Coordinates of C-alpha atoms in Angstrom, one line a residue:
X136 CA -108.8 -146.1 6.4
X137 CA -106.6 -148.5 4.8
X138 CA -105.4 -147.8 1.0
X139 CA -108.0 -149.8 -0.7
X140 CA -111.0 -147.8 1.4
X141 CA -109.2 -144.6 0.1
X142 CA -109.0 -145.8 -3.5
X143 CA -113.4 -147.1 -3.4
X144 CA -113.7 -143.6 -2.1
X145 CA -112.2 -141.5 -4.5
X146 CA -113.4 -143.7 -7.3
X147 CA -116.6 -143.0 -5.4
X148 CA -116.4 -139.4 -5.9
X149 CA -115.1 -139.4 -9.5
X150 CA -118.3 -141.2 -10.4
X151 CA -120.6 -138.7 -8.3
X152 CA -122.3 -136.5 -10.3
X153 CA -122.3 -133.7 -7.9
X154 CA -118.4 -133.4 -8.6
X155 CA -119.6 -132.0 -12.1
X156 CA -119.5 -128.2 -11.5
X157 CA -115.7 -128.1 -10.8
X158 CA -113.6 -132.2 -10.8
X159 CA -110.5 -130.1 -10.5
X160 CA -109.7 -129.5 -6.8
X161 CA -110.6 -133.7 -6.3
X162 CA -108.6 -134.6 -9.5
X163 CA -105.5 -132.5 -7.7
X164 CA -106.0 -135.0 -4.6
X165 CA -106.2 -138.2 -6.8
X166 CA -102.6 -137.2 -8.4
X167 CA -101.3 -136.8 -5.0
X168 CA -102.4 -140.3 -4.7
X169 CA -101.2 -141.9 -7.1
X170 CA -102.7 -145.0 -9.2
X171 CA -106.1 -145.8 -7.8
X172 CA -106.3 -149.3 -7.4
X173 CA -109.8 -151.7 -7.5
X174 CA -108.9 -155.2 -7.6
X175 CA -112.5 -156.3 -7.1
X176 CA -113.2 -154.2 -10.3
X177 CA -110.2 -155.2 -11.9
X178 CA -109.7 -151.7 -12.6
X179 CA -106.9 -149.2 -12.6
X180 CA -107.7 -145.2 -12.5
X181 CA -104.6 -143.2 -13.8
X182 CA -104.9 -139.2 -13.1
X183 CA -101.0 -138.0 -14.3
X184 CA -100.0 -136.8 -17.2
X185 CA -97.2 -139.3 -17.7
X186 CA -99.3 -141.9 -16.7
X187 CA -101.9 -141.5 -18.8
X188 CA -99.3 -140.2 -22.4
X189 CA -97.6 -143.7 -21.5
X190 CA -101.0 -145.7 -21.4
X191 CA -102.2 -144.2 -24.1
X192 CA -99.1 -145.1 -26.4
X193 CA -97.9 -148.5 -24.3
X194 CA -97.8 -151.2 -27.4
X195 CA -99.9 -153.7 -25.2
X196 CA -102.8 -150.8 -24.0
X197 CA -105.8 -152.2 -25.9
X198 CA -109.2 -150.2 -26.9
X199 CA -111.1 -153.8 -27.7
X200 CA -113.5 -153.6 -24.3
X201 CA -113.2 -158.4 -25.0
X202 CA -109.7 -158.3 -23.5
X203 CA -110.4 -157.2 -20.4
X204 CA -110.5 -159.3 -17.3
X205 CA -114.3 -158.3 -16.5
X206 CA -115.2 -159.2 -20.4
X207 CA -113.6 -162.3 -20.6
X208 CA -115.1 -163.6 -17.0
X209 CA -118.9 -162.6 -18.4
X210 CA -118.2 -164.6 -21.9
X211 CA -117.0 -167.6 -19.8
X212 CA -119.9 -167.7 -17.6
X213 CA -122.2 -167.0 -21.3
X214 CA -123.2 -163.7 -20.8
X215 CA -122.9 -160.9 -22.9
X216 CA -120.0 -158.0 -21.6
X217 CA -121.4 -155.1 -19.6
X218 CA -121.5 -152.3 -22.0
X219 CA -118.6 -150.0 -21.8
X220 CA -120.3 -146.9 -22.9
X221 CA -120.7 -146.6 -26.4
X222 CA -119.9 -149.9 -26.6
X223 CA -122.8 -150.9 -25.3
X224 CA -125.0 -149.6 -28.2
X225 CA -122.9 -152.3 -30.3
X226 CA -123.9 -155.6 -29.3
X227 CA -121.2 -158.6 -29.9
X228 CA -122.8 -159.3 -33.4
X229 CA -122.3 -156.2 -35.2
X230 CA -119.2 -154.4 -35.7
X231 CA -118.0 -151.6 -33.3
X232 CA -116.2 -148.4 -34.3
X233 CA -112.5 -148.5 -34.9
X234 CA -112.3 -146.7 -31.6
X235 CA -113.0 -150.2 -29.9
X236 CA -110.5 -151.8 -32.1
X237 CA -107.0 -152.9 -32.2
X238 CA -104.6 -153.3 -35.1
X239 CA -105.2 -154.8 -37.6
X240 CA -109.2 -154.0 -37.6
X241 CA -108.6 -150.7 -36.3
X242 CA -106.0 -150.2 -38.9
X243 CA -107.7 -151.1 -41.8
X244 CA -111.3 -149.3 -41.4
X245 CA -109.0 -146.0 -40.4
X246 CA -107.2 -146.6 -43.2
X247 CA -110.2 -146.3 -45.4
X248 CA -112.4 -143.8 -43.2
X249 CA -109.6 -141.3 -43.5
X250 CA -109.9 -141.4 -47.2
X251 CA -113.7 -140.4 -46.8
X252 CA -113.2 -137.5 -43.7
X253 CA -109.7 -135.6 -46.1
X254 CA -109.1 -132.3 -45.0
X255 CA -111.6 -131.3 -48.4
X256 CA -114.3 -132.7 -47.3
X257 CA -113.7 -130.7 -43.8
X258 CA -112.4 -127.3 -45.8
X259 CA -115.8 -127.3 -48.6
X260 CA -117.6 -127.1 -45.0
X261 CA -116.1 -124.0 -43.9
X262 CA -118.4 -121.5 -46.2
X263 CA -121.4 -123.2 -44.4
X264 CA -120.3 -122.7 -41.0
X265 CA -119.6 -119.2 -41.3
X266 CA -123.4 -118.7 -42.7
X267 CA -125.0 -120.7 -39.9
X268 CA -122.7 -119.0 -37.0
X269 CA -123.6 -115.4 -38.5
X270 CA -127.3 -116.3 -38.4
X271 CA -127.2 -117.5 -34.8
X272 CA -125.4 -114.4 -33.9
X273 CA -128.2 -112.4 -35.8
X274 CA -131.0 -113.9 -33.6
X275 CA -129.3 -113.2 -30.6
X276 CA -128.3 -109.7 -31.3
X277 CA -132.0 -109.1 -31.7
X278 CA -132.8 -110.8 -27.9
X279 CA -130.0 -109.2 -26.6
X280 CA -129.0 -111.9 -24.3
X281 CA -128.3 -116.3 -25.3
X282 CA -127.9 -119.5 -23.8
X283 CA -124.5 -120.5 -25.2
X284 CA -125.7 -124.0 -25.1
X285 CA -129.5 -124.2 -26.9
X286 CA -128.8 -121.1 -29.1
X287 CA -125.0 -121.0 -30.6
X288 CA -123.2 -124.5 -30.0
X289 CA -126.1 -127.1 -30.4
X290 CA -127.4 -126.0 -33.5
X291 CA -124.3 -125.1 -34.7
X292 CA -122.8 -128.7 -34.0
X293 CA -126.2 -130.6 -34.8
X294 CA -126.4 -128.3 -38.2
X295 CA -122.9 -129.3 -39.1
X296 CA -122.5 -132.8 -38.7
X297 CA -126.1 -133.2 -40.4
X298 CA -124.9 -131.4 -43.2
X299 CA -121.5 -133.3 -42.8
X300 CA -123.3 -136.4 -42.9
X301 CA -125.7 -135.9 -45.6
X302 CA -129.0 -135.8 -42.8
X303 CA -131.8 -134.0 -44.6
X304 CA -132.8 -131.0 -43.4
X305 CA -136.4 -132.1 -42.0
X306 CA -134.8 -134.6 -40.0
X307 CA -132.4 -132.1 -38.0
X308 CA -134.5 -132.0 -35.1
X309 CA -135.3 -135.7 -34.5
X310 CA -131.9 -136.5 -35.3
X311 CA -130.1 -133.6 -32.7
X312 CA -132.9 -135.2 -29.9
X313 CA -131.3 -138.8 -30.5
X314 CA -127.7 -137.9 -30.8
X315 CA -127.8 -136.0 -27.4
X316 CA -129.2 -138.8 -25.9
X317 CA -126.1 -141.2 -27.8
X318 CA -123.8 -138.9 -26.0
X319 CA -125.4 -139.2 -22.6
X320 CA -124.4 -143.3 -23.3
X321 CA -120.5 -143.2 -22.9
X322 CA -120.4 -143.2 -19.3
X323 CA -118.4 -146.6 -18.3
X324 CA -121.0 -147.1 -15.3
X325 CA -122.7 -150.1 -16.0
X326 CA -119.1 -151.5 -16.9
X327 CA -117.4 -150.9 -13.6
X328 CA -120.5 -150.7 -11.3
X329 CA -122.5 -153.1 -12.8
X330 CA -125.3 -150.5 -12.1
X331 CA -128.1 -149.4 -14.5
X332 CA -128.4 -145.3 -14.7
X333 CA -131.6 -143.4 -14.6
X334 CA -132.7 -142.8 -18.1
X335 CA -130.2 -145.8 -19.5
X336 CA -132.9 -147.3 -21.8
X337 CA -133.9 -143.8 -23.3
X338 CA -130.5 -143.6 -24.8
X339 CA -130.1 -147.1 -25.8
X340 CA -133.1 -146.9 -27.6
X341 CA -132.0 -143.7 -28.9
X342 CA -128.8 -145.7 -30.2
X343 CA -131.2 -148.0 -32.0
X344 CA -133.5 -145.8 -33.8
X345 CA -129.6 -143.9 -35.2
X346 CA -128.7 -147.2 -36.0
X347 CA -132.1 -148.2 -38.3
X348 CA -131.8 -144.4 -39.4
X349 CA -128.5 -144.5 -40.7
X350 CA -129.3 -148.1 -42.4
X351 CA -131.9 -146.5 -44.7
X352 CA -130.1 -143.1 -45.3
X353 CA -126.7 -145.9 -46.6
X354 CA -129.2 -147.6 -48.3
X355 CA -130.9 -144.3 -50.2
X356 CA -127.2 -143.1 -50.6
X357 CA -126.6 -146.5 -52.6
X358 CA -129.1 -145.4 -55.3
X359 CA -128.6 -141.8 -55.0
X360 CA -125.3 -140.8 -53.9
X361 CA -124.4 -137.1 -53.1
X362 CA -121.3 -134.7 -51.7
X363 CA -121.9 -136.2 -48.0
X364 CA -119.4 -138.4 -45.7
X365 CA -122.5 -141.5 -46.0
X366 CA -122.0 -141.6 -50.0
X367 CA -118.0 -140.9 -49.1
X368 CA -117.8 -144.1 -47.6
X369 CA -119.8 -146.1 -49.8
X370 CA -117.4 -145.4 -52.0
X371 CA -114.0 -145.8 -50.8
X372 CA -111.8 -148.5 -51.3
X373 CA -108.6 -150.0 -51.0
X374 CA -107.5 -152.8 -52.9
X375 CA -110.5 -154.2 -53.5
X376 CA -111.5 -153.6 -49.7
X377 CA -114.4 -151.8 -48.6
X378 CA -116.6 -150.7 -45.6
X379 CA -119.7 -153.1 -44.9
X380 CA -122.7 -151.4 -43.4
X381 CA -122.6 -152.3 -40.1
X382 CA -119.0 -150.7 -40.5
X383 CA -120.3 -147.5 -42.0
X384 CA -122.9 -147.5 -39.6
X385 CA -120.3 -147.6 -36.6
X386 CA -118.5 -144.8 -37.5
X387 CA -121.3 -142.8 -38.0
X388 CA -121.8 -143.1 -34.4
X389 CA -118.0 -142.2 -33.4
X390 CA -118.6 -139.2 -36.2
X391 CA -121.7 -138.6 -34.3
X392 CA -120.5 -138.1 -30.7
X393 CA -116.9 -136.5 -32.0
X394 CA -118.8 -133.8 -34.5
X395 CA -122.0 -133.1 -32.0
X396 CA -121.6 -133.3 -28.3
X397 CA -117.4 -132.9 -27.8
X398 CA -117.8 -129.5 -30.2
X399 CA -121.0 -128.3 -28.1
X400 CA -118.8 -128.5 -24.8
X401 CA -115.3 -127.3 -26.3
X402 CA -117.1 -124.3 -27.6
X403 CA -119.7 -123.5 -24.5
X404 CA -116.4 -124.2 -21.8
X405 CA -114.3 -122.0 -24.1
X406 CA -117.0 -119.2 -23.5
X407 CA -117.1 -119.8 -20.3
X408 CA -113.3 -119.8 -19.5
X409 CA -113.3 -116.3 -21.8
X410 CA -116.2 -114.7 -19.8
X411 CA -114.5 -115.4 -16.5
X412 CA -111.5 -113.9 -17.7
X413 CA -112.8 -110.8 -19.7
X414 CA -109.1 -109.6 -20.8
X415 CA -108.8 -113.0 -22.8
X416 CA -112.8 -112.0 -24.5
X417 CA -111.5 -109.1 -25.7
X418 CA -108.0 -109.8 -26.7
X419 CA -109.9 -112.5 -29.2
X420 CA -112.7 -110.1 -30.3
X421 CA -109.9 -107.7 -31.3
X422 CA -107.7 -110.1 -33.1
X423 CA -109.0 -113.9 -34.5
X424 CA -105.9 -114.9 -35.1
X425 CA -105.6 -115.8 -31.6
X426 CA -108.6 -118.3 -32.1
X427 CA -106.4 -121.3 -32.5
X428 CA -104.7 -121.2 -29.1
X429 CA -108.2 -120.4 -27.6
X430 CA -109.1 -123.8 -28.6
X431 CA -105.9 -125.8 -27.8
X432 CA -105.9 -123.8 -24.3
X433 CA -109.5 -124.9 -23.8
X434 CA -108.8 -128.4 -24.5
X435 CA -106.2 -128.7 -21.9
X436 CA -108.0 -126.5 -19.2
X437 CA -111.1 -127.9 -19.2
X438 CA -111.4 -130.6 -22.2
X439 CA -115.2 -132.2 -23.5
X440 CA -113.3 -135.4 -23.0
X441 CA -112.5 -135.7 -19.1
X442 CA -111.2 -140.0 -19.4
X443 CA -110.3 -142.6 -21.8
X444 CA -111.0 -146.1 -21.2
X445 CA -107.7 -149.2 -22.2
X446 CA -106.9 -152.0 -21.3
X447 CA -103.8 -154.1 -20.4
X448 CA -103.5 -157.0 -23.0
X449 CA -100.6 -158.1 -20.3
X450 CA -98.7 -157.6 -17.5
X451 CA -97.7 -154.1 -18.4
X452 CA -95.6 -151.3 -16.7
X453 CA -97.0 -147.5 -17.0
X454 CA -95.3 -144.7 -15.6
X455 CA -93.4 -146.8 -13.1
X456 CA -96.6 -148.8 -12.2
X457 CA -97.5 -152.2 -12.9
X458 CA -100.9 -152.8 -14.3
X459 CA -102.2 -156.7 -14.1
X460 CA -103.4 -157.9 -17.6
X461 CA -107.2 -157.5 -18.2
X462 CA -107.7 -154.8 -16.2
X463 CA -109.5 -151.8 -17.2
X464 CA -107.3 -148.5 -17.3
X465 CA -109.2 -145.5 -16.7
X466 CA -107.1 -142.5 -17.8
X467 CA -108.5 -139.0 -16.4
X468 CA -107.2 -136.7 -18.9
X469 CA -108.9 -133.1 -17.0
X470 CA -106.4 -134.4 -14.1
X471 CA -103.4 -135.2 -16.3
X472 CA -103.6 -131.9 -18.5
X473 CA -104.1 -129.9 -15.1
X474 CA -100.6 -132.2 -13.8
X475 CA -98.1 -129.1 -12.7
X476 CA -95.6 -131.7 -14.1
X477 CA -96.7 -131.2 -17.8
X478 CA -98.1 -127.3 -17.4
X479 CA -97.3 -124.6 -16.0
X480 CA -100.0 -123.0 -13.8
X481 CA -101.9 -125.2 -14.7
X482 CA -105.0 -124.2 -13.0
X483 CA -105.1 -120.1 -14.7
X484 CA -106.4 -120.0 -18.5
X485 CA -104.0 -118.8 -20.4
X486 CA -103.8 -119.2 -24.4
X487 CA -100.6 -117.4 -24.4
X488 CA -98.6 -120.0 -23.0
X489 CA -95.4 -120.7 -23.7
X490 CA -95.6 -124.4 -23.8
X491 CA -99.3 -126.9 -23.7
X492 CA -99.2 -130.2 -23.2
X493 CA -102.9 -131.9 -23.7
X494 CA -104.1 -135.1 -24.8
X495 CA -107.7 -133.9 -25.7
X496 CA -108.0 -135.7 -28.9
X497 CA -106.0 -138.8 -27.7
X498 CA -102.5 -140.0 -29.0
X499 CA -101.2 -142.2 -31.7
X500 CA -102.9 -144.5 -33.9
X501 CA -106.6 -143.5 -32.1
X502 CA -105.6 -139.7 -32.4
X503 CA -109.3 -138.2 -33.1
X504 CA -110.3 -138.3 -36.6
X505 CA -112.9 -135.4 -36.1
X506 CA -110.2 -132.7 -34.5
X507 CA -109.6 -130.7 -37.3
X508 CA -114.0 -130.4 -37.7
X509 CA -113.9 -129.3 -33.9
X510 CA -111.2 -127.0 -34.7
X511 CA -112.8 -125.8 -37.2
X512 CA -116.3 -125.0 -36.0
X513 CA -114.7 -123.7 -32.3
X514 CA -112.4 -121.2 -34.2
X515 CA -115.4 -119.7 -36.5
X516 CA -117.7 -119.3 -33.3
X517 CA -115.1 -118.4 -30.3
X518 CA -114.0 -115.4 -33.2
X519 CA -117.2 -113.7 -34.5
X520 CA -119.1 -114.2 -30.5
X521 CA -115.9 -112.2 -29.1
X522 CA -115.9 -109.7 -32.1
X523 CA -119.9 -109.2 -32.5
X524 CA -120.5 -108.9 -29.0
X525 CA -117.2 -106.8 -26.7
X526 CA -119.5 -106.5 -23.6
X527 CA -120.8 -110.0 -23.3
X528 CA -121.3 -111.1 -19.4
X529 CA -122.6 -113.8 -17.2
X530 CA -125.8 -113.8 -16.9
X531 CA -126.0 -116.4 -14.3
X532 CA -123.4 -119.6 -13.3
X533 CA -123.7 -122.6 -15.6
X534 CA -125.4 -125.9 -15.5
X535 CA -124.2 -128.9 -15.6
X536 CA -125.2 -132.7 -16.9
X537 CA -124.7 -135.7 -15.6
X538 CA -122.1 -137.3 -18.0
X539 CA -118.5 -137.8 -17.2
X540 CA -116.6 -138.8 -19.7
X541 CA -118.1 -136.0 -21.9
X542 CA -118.3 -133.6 -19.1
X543 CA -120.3 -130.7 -20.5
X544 CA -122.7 -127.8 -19.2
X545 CA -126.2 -128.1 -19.9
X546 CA -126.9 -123.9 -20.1
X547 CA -124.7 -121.0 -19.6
X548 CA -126.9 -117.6 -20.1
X549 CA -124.9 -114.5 -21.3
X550 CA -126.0 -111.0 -21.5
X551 CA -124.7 -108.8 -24.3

C-alpha cells in the first residue's frame, strides 16, 4: 500500500462512525504516522500536539471556510461552497459567526460579544444552576438509578443556555429538540466527502426554524428588553458600532452549540471517566475543591471537541511540515492531547497531574468564549453527583452518536 492508500484509509476510519466508542488506540497510529496527506481533497489531517498548538496559532491559519482551495474552486465554477459544518447552516448571504472569521471581522464582533457574555452575566447564573442541578438530583434519588445523559446534563445544559439566552420557559422543549439536531450539523462530511449524511436535511431545517426563532425573540427583545444575552447584544456598542441581526443571530448559534451540546458531553464523559475509576468518584464527593481539575483533566482525556477545522491562507510551514495554501487543515485535538510528547501517561485519567497540556477550548484570538459557562455548569454537577450519591455504578456501557467533531455519548445508565 503506497503512502497515499495509507493516508485515504486512515482518513477512512477517522470518518467511520463505528470508531466512536473509543478513537484513541487509531488516533495513537495516525501520530505514528505523521501528517495525513489528501491531495485530491486538498486536505491535510494533523493528529500531534505540536502540530495542531502551531496550526492553531500560525499567523496565516485561517477559520474563513472561502479561502480554501475546495471553496474557491466551487465559487469559480458558480456554485455555492460545500457546507463545512455549521457553516453550512449560514448560506453566503448572511453573516457567519466570528468562529468563521478572520481579523478584522472576527475582531470586531468579539470585541463587542465579549462585552455582552462578561464574567457577570456568567456569575448572576450561578444561583440558578445550583437550583436546577439539586432538583435533577432530587428526582433521581427518588428512581434510584439515571441516564447521565436525558436526566442530569441535557436539561441542565438546555435549561441554562435557555435561561442564558432569554428562551421562555414554554419553549424549552422545542428549542432543546432543534439545538440537538444543530449540533448533529458540525461534522465537516459534506465538505471533504462531498457526501450527504442520513438525517442531513432534519438538521438543516432544524438550523432554519433557530434561525426564524431567534429573529422574532431579537425582534420582541427590541421592544421589551430584559437581563438575557439577546437584549445584551442589542445593546452593546462600540464607537458607534453595533451587532446587526443576522450578527446576533450567528452567535446565538456558536452560543448554542458551545453552551448545549459541548457541556452535555464534557459533563456525561467526565462521569464516565469517574465511574471507571471509582477512587477519583470518591476523592471528588469528599472534597469539591478538586472539581476544577476534574474538568481540565476531562477536557484533555476525552474532550466534547475531538478536531478543529483551518485553513492555510499560504504556503505555510506547521510543526516541520509544509502545508500547500488552500488546503483544509484538520486538527484532531483527542489525538494531540493524548500525544506522550505533551502529557504524561497520557492514556490514565488523572486530575492530579503535575502538568496538562489541552487545547479543548482552542488557542488565541478564537479561544472559546463559552469556557468559563462550561466550567461553570461541569464544576456544580461533577461536585453535588459525587457527594449526593458515593456508591454510584455503571449500570451498563455507554452509547454513542454519530458526530465526530462533537464526539459525545448518547446514554450512560448509572445505578446509585
Amino acid at each position: 500500500m503506497t503512502t497515499a492508500d495509507t493516508s485515504r484509509d486512515l482518513f477512512t476510519q477517522v470518518l467511520d462512525p463505528q470508531n466512536r466508542i473509543d478513537p484513541y488506540p487509531l488516533y495513537r497510529t495516525l501520530r505514528e504516522h505523521g501528517p495525513l496527506r489528501l491531495p485530491e481533497l486538498n486536505l491535510t489531517v494533523l493528529s500531534s500536539y505540536r502540530e495542531c498548538h502551531d496550526a492553531l496559532r500560525h499567523p496565516l491559519s485561517s477559520s474563513d471556510r472561502h479561502t480554501s482551495a475546495l471553496a474557491q474552486q466551487q465559487i469559480a465554477a458558480g456554485e455555492p461552497p460545500r457546507p463545512f459544518g455549521l457553516a453550512g447552516l449560514v448560506d453566503r448571504r448572511r453573516t457567519p459567526a466570528f468562529l468563521f472569521l478572520d481579523p478584522p471581522d472576527h475582531t470586531r464582533l468579539r470585541k463587542l460579544v465579549s462585552k455582552a457574555f462578561a464574567p457577570k452575566v456568567i456569575n448572576q447564573l450561578e444561583p440558578d444552576i445550583v437550583d436546577l442541578v439539586d432538583g435533577l438530583l432530587d428526582t433521581i434519588e427518588e428512581q434510584g438509578r439515571f441516564d447521565a445523559i436525558t436526566d442530569l446534563a441535557y436539561p441542565l445544559a438546555v435549561a441554562v443556555i435557555c435561561r442564558l439566552l432569554g428562551v421562555p420557559l414554554e419553549d424549552e422543549p422545542q428549542f432543546g429538540r432543534a439545538s440537538a439536531l444543530v449540533g448533529q450539523s458540525i461534522d465537516p462530511f459534506i465538505s471533504l466527502t462531498g457526501e450527504t449524511p442520513e438525517g442531513f436535511q432534519e438538521r438543516m431545517d432544524a438550523g432554519r426554524w433557530l434561525r426564524k426563532y431567534f429573529r422574532e425573540l431579537i425582534e420582541h427583545r427590541r421592544g421589551s428588553p430584559s437581563d438575557d444575552l439577546i437584549s445584551a447584544m442589542i445593546a452593546v456598542e462600540e464607537s458607534g458600532d453595533q451587532l446587526s441581526v443576522d450578527e446576533i443571530i450567528s452567535t446565538c448559534n456558536l452560543l448554542l452549540i458551545a453552551g448545549h451540546e459541548s457541556t452535555v458531553s464534557l459533563i456525561a464523559t467526565a462521569i464516565l471517566a469517574m465511574l471507571r475509576a471509582p477512587a477519583q468518584w470518591s476523592a471528588l464527593g469528599a472534597d469539591p475543591h478538586r472539581s476544577a481539575r476534574v474538568v481540565e483533566e476531562t477536557l484533555r482525556y476525552d474532550p466534547p471537541a475531538q478536531l478543529l477545522g483551518r485553513i492555510a491562507a499560504e504556503d505555510i510551514t506547521v510543526a516541520d511540515h509544509a502545508v500547500t495554501k488552500g488546503d483544509t487543515m484538520v486538527l484532531l485535538l483527542g489525538a494531540a492531547h493524548r500525544d506522550p510528547a505533551a502529557n504524561e501517561r497520557p492514556d490514565e485519567f488523572d486530575p492530579d497531574r503535575k502538568a496538562l497540556r489541552h487545547l479543548g477550548f482552542g488557542h488565541g484570538p478564537h479561544f472559546c468564549l463559552g469556557a468559563p459557562l462550561l466550567r461553570l455548569e461541569a464544576s456544580t454537577v461533577l461536585s453535588a453527583v459525587t457527594a449526593r450519591f458515593p456508591h454510584a455504578r455503571l449500570a451498563a456501557e455507554p452509547t454513542y452518536k454519530p458526530n465526530i467533531t462533537l464526539r459525545g455519548m448518547s446514554a450512560l445508565p448509572v445505578a446509585v
